[in-house]
Amino acid sequence: MARSFFSCPDVYFGDEAITALSQFNDKRVGIVTDDFMVTSGKTRYLINAMPQASVCIYGEVKPDPSVDILTAGAARFKAFKPDVIIALGGGSSLDAAKGIKVTLEEYFNEGPIALIAIPTTSGSGSEVTSYAIISDPQNGRKYPLISAHLVPDVAILDPNLVLSVPRAVAVDTGMDVLTHAIEAFVSTGASDFSDALAEKAIALTWRYLPQVFNDEKDITARTHMHNASCMAGMAFNAAGLGLVHGMAHAIGGMMHIPHGKINAMLLPLVIDFNSKQASPETRDRYHRCARIMGIEHAVPEQAIALMTQAIRQINRHFGIPATLSELGTDRAKIAGLRTALVNAALADGCTASNPRQATAQDVAALIDHIAG
Ligand SMILES: NC(=O)c1ccc[n+]([C@@H]2O[C@H](COP(=O)([O-])OP(=O)(O)OC[C@H]3O[C@@H](n4cnc5c(N)ncnc54)[C@H](O)[C@@H]3O)[C@@H](O)[C@H]2O)c1
Ligand SMILES: [Fe+2]
């Protein structure tokens, strides 16, 4: 079957990127965001770039958005009838905006509505992906919706918007970028195109995330991390992800742990798991990841072991715990959810492109390990 690599959205980046909004000056613009973006003046920053636009704001997105947020957001915009929806915020606001746009188009017969994504964390890559991760809090599940309709038309990467991200959120979201890039690089769907983006995203993240941690106001490091996040998003959108994300959606949905943090915790465990009994190609790919991270060893197994050790070290340096019990999660709760977690991780769409097929027993063993 012919494979394709997408050419959408238009990506504007750098210090002046926000001026790209002037093209919407004569439009009806709905902004989907959270309360912090409104109170901290970030919505005003956007409006100043398109002063003639007619604007309506839905500012009630919460982390890990649920279907209720999609219906409430769509109801807010129903009478306003936006030509354009701007998604402003972290992955949660971006995914909520995608869901709201599709709800308006498909259930309220509006549209078509243009979608502009303006990320304010360097993490999800949602500004360039066909994914929206929607939570079902009643059942404690997170579902990746995947459709070409969810790819934004325009992405604006303005590093000024990420300077206020607190250190703890910056490292969680930054480790999400590293996980996207490594999982895309070893995925069964990897190609020359996704490799190019994944390799660069690994190199940029490994170099600049510690710099962001050392100095939150380092605009050069923030800019490179923002670009890396977008590149990693392009890579996994084309190649798919793997078992880290499959398990992270299951654990994050049931235990409400920030997405990047649980990915960071799982990443070294899953690399260990995948690289045992790995095909020569997967072993070679992990070996190349290690080299990109500056870890040189002629024996692939040794290089991979040094790489997982380096990831564990950087997690510790960033204050990210190694296990759920270190994070303070009740052991009895994990034991009670064990079977549900295994089933949710195996059913998750991201698990399908993991380079090593995992059995229920394998996933249960990994859950016991991460439980601590
Ligand atoms: N669609 C995709 O392709 C994709 C990929 C990976 C993750 N996700 C999803 O994205 C969500 C996680 O996104 P995230 O990691 O960006 O976190 P988030 O959007 O949940 O935001 C985390 C916190 O950071 C705050 N924040 C955001 N920007 C800020 C800024 N500039 N200054 C200060 N505070 C700021 C938010 O208000 C929030 O409290 C999860 O639901 C995850 O499942 C989606
Ligand atoms: Fe992610």
Short mmCIF file of C-alpha atoms and ligand atoms in Angstrom, two decimals:
data_model
loop_
_atom_site.label_atom_id
_atom_site.label_comp_id
_atom_site.label_asym_id
_atom_site.label_seq_id
_atom_site.Cartn_x
_atom_site.Cartn_y
_atom_site.Cartn_z
CA MET A 1 0.00 0.00 0.00
CA ALA A 2 1.28 3.48 -0.83
CA ARG A 3 2.37 5.44 2.24
CA SER A 4 2.13 9.20 2.54
CA PHE A 5 3.68 11.96 4.58
CA PHE A 6 1.44 14.89 5.40
CA SER A 7 2.02 18.50 4.32
CA CYS A 8 -0.50 20.19 6.62
CA PRO A 9 -0.55 22.42 8.68
CA ASP A 10 1.33 25.60 7.77
CA VAL A 11 3.82 26.02 10.62
CA TYR A 12 4.90 29.51 11.72
CA PHE A 13 7.73 29.61 14.28
CA GLY A 14 10.03 31.99 16.12
CA ASP A 15 9.77 35.29 17.91
CA GLU A 16 7.33 36.99 15.49
CA ALA A 17 5.20 33.90 14.81
CA ILE A 18 2.07 35.35 16.45
CA THR A 19 1.81 38.00 13.69
CA ALA A 20 0.54 35.19 11.43
CA LEU A 21 -2.81 35.72 13.15
CA SER A 22 -3.31 38.99 11.23
CA GLN A 23 -4.74 36.88 8.35
CA PHE A 24 -7.85 36.30 10.57
CA ASN A 25 -8.44 40.00 11.30
CA ASP A 26 -11.79 40.05 9.44
CA LYS A 27 -13.05 36.70 10.79
CA ARG A 28 -15.28 35.40 13.57
CA VAL A 29 -12.79 33.73 15.88
CA GLY A 30 -13.61 31.30 18.72
CA ILE A 31 -10.74 30.78 21.21
CA VAL A 32 -10.61 27.51 23.17
CA THR A 33 -8.37 27.69 26.22
CA ASP A 34 -8.18 27.42 30.01
CA ASP A 35 -8.74 29.91 32.79
CA PHE A 36 -5.00 30.61 33.31
CA MET A 37 -4.56 31.77 29.68
CA VAL A 38 -7.37 34.30 30.12
CA THR A 39 -6.27 35.65 33.54
CA SER A 40 -2.56 35.78 32.61
CA GLY A 41 -3.25 37.93 29.53
CA LYS A 42 -2.33 35.36 26.87
CA THR A 43 -5.72 35.63 25.14
CA ARG A 44 -5.17 39.44 25.04
CA TYR A 45 -1.77 38.81 23.35
CA LEU A 46 -3.61 36.90 20.61
CA ILE A 47 -6.38 39.45 20.20
CA ASN A 48 -3.79 42.26 19.84
CA ALA A 49 -2.46 40.43 16.78
CA MET A 50 -5.92 40.50 15.06
CA PRO A 51 -7.59 43.64 16.54
CA GLN A 52 -10.49 43.75 14.04
CA ALA A 53 -11.59 40.14 14.55
CA SER A 54 -14.86 39.35 16.30
CA VAL A 55 -13.85 37.09 19.24
CA CYS A 56 -15.69 34.68 21.55
CA ILE A 57 -13.71 32.81 24.25
CA TYR A 58 -14.43 29.40 25.80
CA GLY A 59 -11.95 29.37 28.69
CA GLU A 60 -13.05 26.40 30.75
CA VAL A 61 -10.81 23.56 29.52
CA LYS A 62 -9.44 21.34 32.32
CA PRO A 63 -6.41 19.00 32.09
CA ASP A 64 -7.22 15.74 30.24
CA PRO A 65 -10.48 17.05 28.69
CA SER A 66 -13.63 14.95 28.78
CA VAL A 67 -16.58 14.67 26.40
CA ASP A 68 -18.49 17.10 28.69
CA ILE A 69 -15.95 19.84 27.84
CA LEU A 70 -16.45 19.19 24.12
CA THR A 71 -20.22 19.56 24.36
CA ALA A 72 -20.02 22.64 26.64
CA GLY A 73 -17.51 24.31 24.28
CA ALA A 74 -19.59 23.52 21.19
CA ALA A 75 -22.71 24.92 22.94
CA ARG A 76 -20.82 28.19 23.71
CA PHE A 77 -19.97 28.65 20.02
CA LYS A 78 -23.26 27.44 18.48
CA ALA A 79 -24.87 30.89 18.23
CA PHE A 80 -21.56 32.70 17.60
CA LYS A 81 -20.85 30.60 14.45
CA PRO A 82 -17.04 30.94 14.26
CA ASP A 83 -15.18 30.82 10.91
CA VAL A 84 -12.03 29.95 12.81
CA ILE A 85 -11.28 28.18 16.10
CA ILE A 86 -7.99 29.00 17.81
CA ALA A 87 -6.71 26.36 20.24
CA LEU A 88 -4.51 28.08 22.84
CA GLY A 89 -2.78 26.12 25.60
CA GLY A 90 -1.17 22.81 26.41
CA GLY A 91 -2.15 19.49 24.85
CA SER A 92 -5.37 19.52 26.89
CA SER A 93 -6.65 22.77 25.31
CA LEU A 94 -5.46 21.75 21.84
CA ASP A 95 -7.23 18.38 22.05
CA ALA A 96 -10.39 19.99 23.49
CA ALA A 97 -10.46 22.50 20.59
CA LYS A 98 -10.13 19.66 18.07
CA GLY A 99 -13.09 17.89 19.69
CA ILE A 100 -15.16 21.11 19.83
CA LYS A 101 -14.50 21.87 16.15
CA VAL A 102 -15.55 18.36 15.09
CA THR A 103 -18.63 18.48 17.35
CA LEU A 104 -19.72 21.76 15.73
CA GLU A 105 -19.11 20.47 12.20
CA GLU A 106 -20.52 17.00 12.56
CA TYR A 107 -23.28 17.29 15.16
CA PHE A 108 -24.36 20.94 14.87
CA ASN A 109 -23.95 21.05 11.05
CA GLU A 110 -21.65 24.06 11.17
CA GLY A 111 -18.60 24.54 9.12
CA PRO A 112 -16.19 23.92 7.69
CA ILE A 113 -14.29 25.70 10.49
CA ALA A 114 -10.54 26.43 10.22
CA LEU A 115 -8.45 25.23 13.19
CA ILE A 116 -5.41 27.20 14.35
CA ALA A 117 -3.27 25.58 17.06
CA ILE A 118 -1.09 27.70 19.33
CA PRO A 119 0.70 25.47 21.88
CA THR A 120 1.80 27.03 25.18
CA THR A 121 3.68 23.95 26.42
CA SER A 122 6.47 22.20 24.52
CA GLY A 123 5.06 18.71 24.82
CA SER A 124 2.08 17.14 23.11
CA GLY A 125 2.83 18.09 19.49
CA SER A 126 -0.96 18.14 19.10
CA GLU A 127 -0.62 21.26 16.88
CA VAL A 128 0.43 19.00 14.00
CA THR A 129 -1.21 15.66 14.77
CA SER A 130 -4.39 13.86 13.83
CA TYR A 131 -4.80 12.75 17.47
CA ALA A 132 -7.08 14.10 20.21
CA ILE A 133 -6.87 12.35 23.58
CA ILE A 134 -10.27 12.50 25.27
CA SER A 135 -10.97 11.29 28.80
CA ASP A 136 -13.92 9.31 30.08
CA PRO A 137 -13.67 10.07 33.82
CA GLN A 138 -16.58 7.78 34.76
CA ASN A 139 -14.74 4.75 33.43
CA GLY A 140 -11.27 6.11 34.19
CA ARG A 141 -10.19 5.81 30.55
CA LYS A 142 -8.34 8.01 28.02
CA TYR A 143 -9.09 7.37 24.37
CA PRO A 144 -6.94 8.54 21.45
CA LEU A 145 -9.28 9.72 18.68
CA ILE A 146 -7.38 9.58 15.39
CA SER A 147 -8.66 11.27 12.23
CA ALA A 148 -7.26 13.43 9.44
CA HIS A 149 -10.08 15.91 10.31
CA LEU A 150 -8.27 16.63 13.58
CA VAL A 151 -5.08 17.99 11.95
CA PRO A 152 -4.99 21.79 12.43
CA ASP A 153 -4.77 24.04 9.36
CA VAL A 154 -2.18 26.35 10.91
CA ALA A 155 0.25 25.87 13.82
CA ILE A 156 1.91 28.87 15.49
CA LEU A 157 5.00 28.14 17.62
CA ASP A 158 5.62 31.34 19.55
CA PRO A 159 8.34 30.78 22.20
CA ASN A 160 7.17 33.86 24.17
CA LEU A 161 4.09 31.88 25.19
CA VAL A 162 6.06 29.08 26.89
CA LEU A 163 8.31 31.25 29.09
CA SER A 164 5.74 31.11 31.92
CA VAL A 165 5.58 27.28 32.00
CA PRO A 166 6.78 26.26 35.51
CA ARG A 167 9.86 24.04 35.71
CA ALA A 168 7.93 20.98 36.89
CA VAL A 169 5.52 21.21 33.93
CA ALA A 170 8.39 21.99 31.50
CA VAL A 171 10.26 18.78 32.40
CA ASP A 172 7.14 16.59 32.34
CA THR A 173 6.09 17.94 28.93
CA GLY A 174 9.70 17.85 27.67
CA MET A 175 9.99 14.17 28.57
CA ASP A 176 6.77 13.63 26.58
CA VAL A 177 8.66 15.07 23.57
CA LEU A 178 11.59 12.68 24.11
CA THR A 179 9.14 9.77 24.42
CA HIS A 180 7.31 10.77 21.22
CA ALA A 181 10.57 10.95 19.31
CA ILE A 182 12.06 7.67 20.60
CA GLU A 183 8.79 5.74 20.21
CA ALA A 184 8.33 7.09 16.65
CA PHE A 185 11.96 6.19 15.82
CA VAL A 186 11.57 2.52 16.84
CA SER A 187 7.92 2.17 15.80
CA THR A 188 6.89 -0.41 13.22
CA GLY A 189 5.61 2.54 11.16
CA ALA A 190 8.94 4.44 11.05
CA SER A 191 10.14 5.74 7.67
CA ASP A 192 12.95 7.95 6.32
CA PHE A 193 10.64 10.96 6.71
CA SER A 194 9.63 10.31 10.33
CA ASP A 195 13.24 9.31 11.19
CA ALA A 196 14.57 12.70 10.08
CA LEU A 197 12.20 14.51 12.42
CA ALA A 198 12.53 12.06 15.30
CA GLU A 199 16.36 12.15 15.22
CA LYS A 200 16.41 15.94 15.34
CA ALA A 201 13.78 16.04 18.10
CA ILE A 202 15.82 13.59 20.25
CA ALA A 203 19.00 15.66 19.74
CA LEU A 204 17.30 18.99 20.53
CA THR A 205 15.45 17.66 23.59
CA TRP A 206 18.49 15.92 25.07
CA ARG A 207 20.51 19.11 24.67
CA TYR A 208 18.01 21.83 25.55
CA LEU A 209 15.61 20.37 28.14
CA PRO A 210 18.32 20.43 30.88
CA GLN A 211 18.98 24.06 29.89
CA VAL A 212 15.30 24.93 30.36
CA PHE A 213 15.42 23.18 33.75
CA ASN A 214 18.48 25.24 34.75
CA ASP A 215 17.06 28.54 33.55
CA GLU A 216 13.35 28.80 32.78
CA LYS A 217 13.84 32.16 31.07
CA ASP A 218 16.44 30.89 28.56
CA ILE A 219 14.57 31.87 25.39
CA THR A 220 17.03 30.02 23.10
CA ALA A 221 16.51 26.75 24.95
CA ARG A 222 12.74 27.33 25.10
CA THR A 223 12.65 28.02 21.34
CA HIS A 224 14.53 24.82 20.51
CA MET A 225 12.27 22.78 22.82
CA HIS A 226 9.17 24.28 21.19
CA ASN A 227 10.46 23.34 17.74
CA ALA A 228 11.48 19.86 18.96
CA SER A 229 7.99 19.28 20.33
CA CYS A 230 6.46 20.06 16.93
CA MET A 231 8.99 17.88 15.07
CA ALA A 232 8.34 14.95 17.41
CA GLY A 233 4.60 15.45 16.80
CA MET A 234 5.15 15.27 13.03
CA ALA A 235 7.29 12.14 13.49
CA PHE A 236 4.78 10.19 15.57
CA ASN A 237 1.84 11.40 13.53
CA ALA A 238 3.43 9.61 10.57
CA ALA A 239 5.07 6.65 12.34
CA GLY A 240 2.83 5.93 15.34
CA LEU A 241 3.91 5.52 18.97
CA GLY A 242 4.34 2.46 21.18
CA LEU A 243 3.82 0.73 24.50
CA VAL A 244 4.95 3.68 26.65
CA HIS A 245 1.99 5.69 25.37
CA GLY A 246 -0.39 2.71 25.46
CA MET A 247 0.44 2.19 29.15
CA ALA A 248 0.58 5.93 29.93
CA HIS A 249 -2.96 6.45 28.62
CA ALA A 250 -4.20 3.54 30.78
CA ILE A 251 -2.36 4.58 33.97
CA GLY A 252 -2.90 8.33 33.43
CA GLY A 253 -6.63 7.83 32.79
CA MET A 254 -7.19 5.77 35.93
CA MET A 255 -4.77 7.52 38.31
CA HIS A 256 -4.71 11.12 37.04
CA ILE A 257 -0.94 11.46 36.66
CA PRO A 258 0.37 14.20 34.30
CA HIS A 259 0.87 12.62 30.87
CA GLY A 260 4.54 13.58 30.43
CA LYS A 261 5.49 12.43 33.93
CA ILE A 262 4.07 8.92 33.54
CA ASN A 263 5.72 8.65 30.09
CA ALA A 264 9.08 9.65 31.57
CA MET A 265 8.70 7.00 34.28
CA LEU A 266 7.75 4.25 31.82
CA LEU A 267 10.26 5.09 29.06
CA PRO A 268 13.38 3.32 30.46
CA LEU A 269 11.32 0.27 31.49
CA VAL A 270 9.78 -0.12 28.04
CA ILE A 271 13.15 0.37 26.29
CA ASP A 272 14.56 -2.43 28.49
CA PHE A 273 11.56 -4.62 27.61
CA ASN A 274 11.64 -3.87 23.86
CA SER A 275 15.38 -4.28 23.47
CA LYS A 276 15.37 -7.75 25.02
CA GLN A 277 14.49 -10.20 22.22
CA ALA A 278 14.60 -7.24 19.80
CA SER A 279 15.00 -7.73 16.06
CA PRO A 280 18.42 -6.62 14.75
CA GLU A 281 16.71 -3.56 13.23
CA THR A 282 15.11 -2.47 16.53
CA ARG A 283 18.39 -3.01 18.38
CA ASP A 284 20.17 -0.95 15.73
CA ARG A 285 17.58 1.82 16.06
CA TYR A 286 17.94 2.02 19.85
CA HIS A 287 21.72 1.99 19.35
CA ARG A 288 21.33 5.00 17.03
CA CYS A 289 19.14 6.76 19.64
CA ALA A 290 21.94 6.29 22.18
CA ARG A 291 24.47 7.78 19.76
CA ILE A 292 22.23 10.81 19.10
CA MET A 293 22.17 11.30 22.88
CA GLY A 294 25.99 11.28 22.92
CA ILE A 295 26.31 7.75 24.35
CA GLU A 296 29.01 5.83 22.48
CA HIS A 297 29.56 2.09 22.88
CA ALA A 298 30.36 -0.36 20.08
CA VAL A 299 28.22 -3.13 21.63
CA PRO A 300 24.54 -2.26 21.03
CA GLU A 301 23.28 -3.93 24.24
CA GLN A 302 25.79 -1.94 26.30
CA ALA A 303 24.89 1.33 24.58
CA ILE A 304 21.18 0.69 25.18
CA ALA A 305 21.80 -0.11 28.87
CA LEU A 306 23.78 3.13 29.21
CA MET A 307 20.94 5.02 27.51
CA THR A 308 18.24 3.73 29.91
CA GLN A 309 20.59 4.55 32.80
CA ALA A 310 21.00 8.10 31.44
CA ILE A 311 17.20 8.50 31.13
CA ARG A 312 16.75 7.31 34.74
CA GLN A 313 19.44 9.79 35.85
CA ILE A 314 17.87 12.73 34.03
CA ASN A 315 14.45 11.84 35.49
CA ARG A 316 15.98 11.90 38.98
CA HIS A 317 17.69 15.23 38.21
CA PHE A 318 14.32 16.64 37.08
CA GLY A 319 12.56 15.37 40.23
CA ILE A 320 10.49 12.77 38.33
CA PRO A 321 9.98 9.66 40.50
CA ALA A 322 10.93 6.17 39.29
CA THR A 323 7.83 4.38 40.62
CA LEU A 324 4.19 5.03 41.42
CA SER A 325 4.75 4.35 45.12
CA GLU A 326 7.49 7.01 45.11
CA LEU A 327 4.85 9.30 43.60
CA GLY A 328 2.58 8.51 46.55
CA THR A 329 0.05 6.28 44.78
CA ASP A 330 -1.67 3.81 47.09
CA ARG A 331 -0.42 0.23 46.41
CA ALA A 332 -3.85 -1.28 47.09
CA LYS A 333 -5.35 1.00 44.42
CA ILE A 334 -2.80 -0.17 41.82
CA ALA A 335 -3.40 -3.84 42.74
CA GLY A 336 -7.16 -3.35 42.38
CA LEU A 337 -6.78 -1.80 38.93
CA ARG A 338 -4.08 -4.18 37.64
CA THR A 339 -6.29 -6.23 35.27
CA ALA A 340 -8.12 -3.15 33.98
CA LEU A 341 -4.78 -1.41 33.36
CA VAL A 342 -3.42 -4.39 31.41
CA ASN A 343 -6.56 -4.59 29.25
CA ALA A 344 -6.64 -0.82 28.59
CA ALA A 345 -2.92 -0.74 27.64
CA LEU A 346 -3.28 -3.68 25.24
CA ALA A 347 -6.39 -2.14 23.61
CA ASP A 348 -4.83 1.33 23.21
CA GLY A 349 -4.21 2.30 19.57
CA CYS A 350 -0.62 3.39 20.34
CA THR A 351 0.42 -0.09 21.53
CA ALA A 352 -0.16 -1.58 18.06
CA SER A 353 2.98 0.00 16.56
CA ASN A 354 5.30 -1.02 19.42
CA PRO A 355 8.34 -2.88 17.98
CA ARG A 356 7.87 -5.86 20.31
CA GLN A 357 4.45 -7.45 20.69
CA ALA A 358 3.50 -7.49 24.36
CA THR A 359 1.34 -10.15 26.02
CA ALA A 360 -0.99 -9.51 28.97
CA GLN A 361 1.64 -11.15 31.18
CA ASP A 362 4.36 -8.80 29.87
CA VAL A 363 2.23 -5.70 30.55
CA ALA A 364 1.27 -6.98 34.02
CA ALA A 365 4.98 -7.43 34.83
CA LEU A 366 5.72 -3.87 33.66
CA ILE A 367 2.86 -2.55 35.81
CA ASP A 368 4.27 -4.39 38.85
CA HIS A 369 7.64 -2.84 38.10
CA ILE A 370 6.35 0.73 37.75
CA ALA A 371 4.20 0.28 40.87
CA GLY A 372 7.42 -0.11 42.88
N1 LIG B 1 -3.14 15.10 20.58
C1 LIG B 1 -1.92 14.61 20.70
O1 LIG B 1 -1.27 14.34 19.69
C2 LIG B 1 -1.36 14.42 22.07
C3 LIG B 1 -0.06 13.92 22.24
C4 LIG B 1 0.43 13.79 23.53
C5 LIG B 1 -0.35 14.15 24.62
N2 LIG B 1 -1.63 14.59 24.43
C6 LIG B 1 -2.52 14.95 25.55
O2 LIG B 1 -2.19 16.28 25.94
C7 LIG B 1 -2.47 16.42 27.34
C8 LIG B 1 -1.23 16.91 28.04
O3 LIG B 1 -0.83 18.13 27.50
P1 LIG B 1 0.30 18.99 28.22
O4 LIG B 1 1.35 18.04 28.68
O5 LIG B 1 0.64 20.09 27.30
O6 LIG B 1 -0.42 19.50 29.55
P2 LIG B 1 -1.78 20.33 29.80
O7 LIG B 1 -2.32 20.89 28.56
O8 LIG B 1 -2.69 19.44 30.59
O9 LIG B 1 -1.24 21.51 30.72
C9 LIG B 1 -0.63 21.24 31.97
C10 LIG B 1 -0.73 22.47 32.86
O10 LIG B 1 0.13 23.49 32.36
C11 LIG B 1 -0.56 24.73 32.35
N3 LIG B 1 0.04 25.56 31.29
C12 LIG B 1 -0.04 25.36 29.96
N4 LIG B 1 0.66 26.32 29.31
C13 LIG B 1 1.19 27.14 30.26
C14 LIG B 1 1.99 28.31 30.21
N5 LIG B 1 2.43 28.82 29.06
N6 LIG B 1 2.35 28.90 31.38
C15 LIG B 1 1.94 28.38 32.58
N7 LIG B 1 1.18 27.27 32.69
C16 LIG B 1 0.80 26.67 31.54
C17 LIG B 1 -2.01 24.36 32.09
O11 LIG B 1 -2.86 25.40 32.51
C18 LIG B 1 -2.14 23.07 32.91
O12 LIG B 1 -2.46 23.37 34.23
C19 LIG B 1 -2.88 15.06 27.85
O13 LIG B 1 -4.30 14.97 27.90
C20 LIG B 1 -2.33 14.12 26.80
O14 LIG B 1 -3.01 12.89 26.77
C21 LIG B 1 -2.11 14.76 23.18
FE FE B 2 2.48 11.99 24.58
#
